[in-house]
Amino acid sequence: MPSEATLVQRFGVARETVRNAVRFLREEGYVFTVPQRGTYVRDRSSGASS
């Protein structure tokens, strides 16, 4: 996933807005964060059922 700074610039929103969005995605299980490495989109295709 792009960095916070990139998302702020790309979408023209406040850094806190980006942080809240990423926190929501993490809480919902869509992304995971590795400290000092970045935030990655979780692979939900394997074992996902609807």
CSV table of C-alpha atoms in Angstrom, one decimal:
chain,number,residue,atom,x,y,z
A,1,MET,CA,0.0,0.0,0.0
A,2,PRO,CA,1.3,3.5,-0.6
A,3,SER,CA,2.7,5.5,2.4
A,4,GLU,CA,0.6,7.8,4.5
A,5,ALA,CA,2.3,10.8,2.9
A,6,THR,CA,1.6,9.5,-0.6
A,7,LEU,CA,-2.1,9.0,0.2
A,8,VAL,CA,-2.4,12.4,1.8
A,9,GLN,CA,-1.0,14.0,-1.3
A,10,ARG,CA,-2.9,11.9,-3.8
A,11,PHE,CA,-6.3,12.4,-2.3
A,12,GLY,CA,-5.8,15.8,-0.7
A,13,VAL,CA,-7.0,14.8,2.7
A,14,ALA,CA,-5.5,15.3,6.2
A,15,ARG,CA,-3.0,12.8,7.6
A,16,GLU,CA,-5.4,11.9,10.4
A,17,THR,CA,-8.0,10.9,7.8
A,18,VAL,CA,-5.6,8.5,6.2
A,19,ARG,CA,-4.6,7.1,9.5
A,20,ASN,CA,-8.3,6.5,10.5
A,21,ALA,CA,-8.9,4.8,7.1
A,22,VAL,CA,-5.9,2.5,7.4
A,23,ARG,CA,-6.9,1.7,11.0
A,24,PHE,CA,-10.4,0.8,9.9
A,25,LEU,CA,-9.0,-1.5,7.1
A,26,ARG,CA,-6.7,-3.1,9.6
A,27,GLU,CA,-9.5,-3.7,12.1
A,28,GLU,CA,-11.7,-5.2,9.4
A,29,GLY,CA,-8.9,-7.5,8.4
A,30,TYR,CA,-8.2,-6.1,4.9
A,31,VAL,CA,-4.7,-5.0,5.6
A,32,PHE,CA,-1.9,-5.7,8.1
A,33,THR,CA,1.0,-3.5,9.2
A,34,VAL,CA,4.6,-4.6,9.7
A,35,PRO,CA,6.4,-2.1,11.9
A,36,GLN,CA,9.0,0.0,9.9
A,37,ARG,CA,8.2,-2.0,6.8
A,38,GLY,CA,4.7,-0.8,5.7
A,39,THR,CA,1.1,-1.8,5.3
A,40,TYR,CA,0.1,-4.6,3.1
A,41,VAL,CA,-3.2,-5.8,1.6
A,42,ARG,CA,-4.1,-9.2,3.1
A,43,ASP,CA,-4.7,-12.1,0.7
A,44,ARG,CA,-8.3,-13.0,1.4
A,45,SER,CA,-8.8,-15.2,-1.6
A,46,SER,CA,-7.7,-18.5,0.0
A,47,GLY,CA,-10.2,-19.9,2.4
A,48,ALA,CA,-12.6,-17.0,2.0
A,49,SER,CA,-16.3,-17.9,1.9
A,50,SER,CA,-19.4,-15.7,1.5
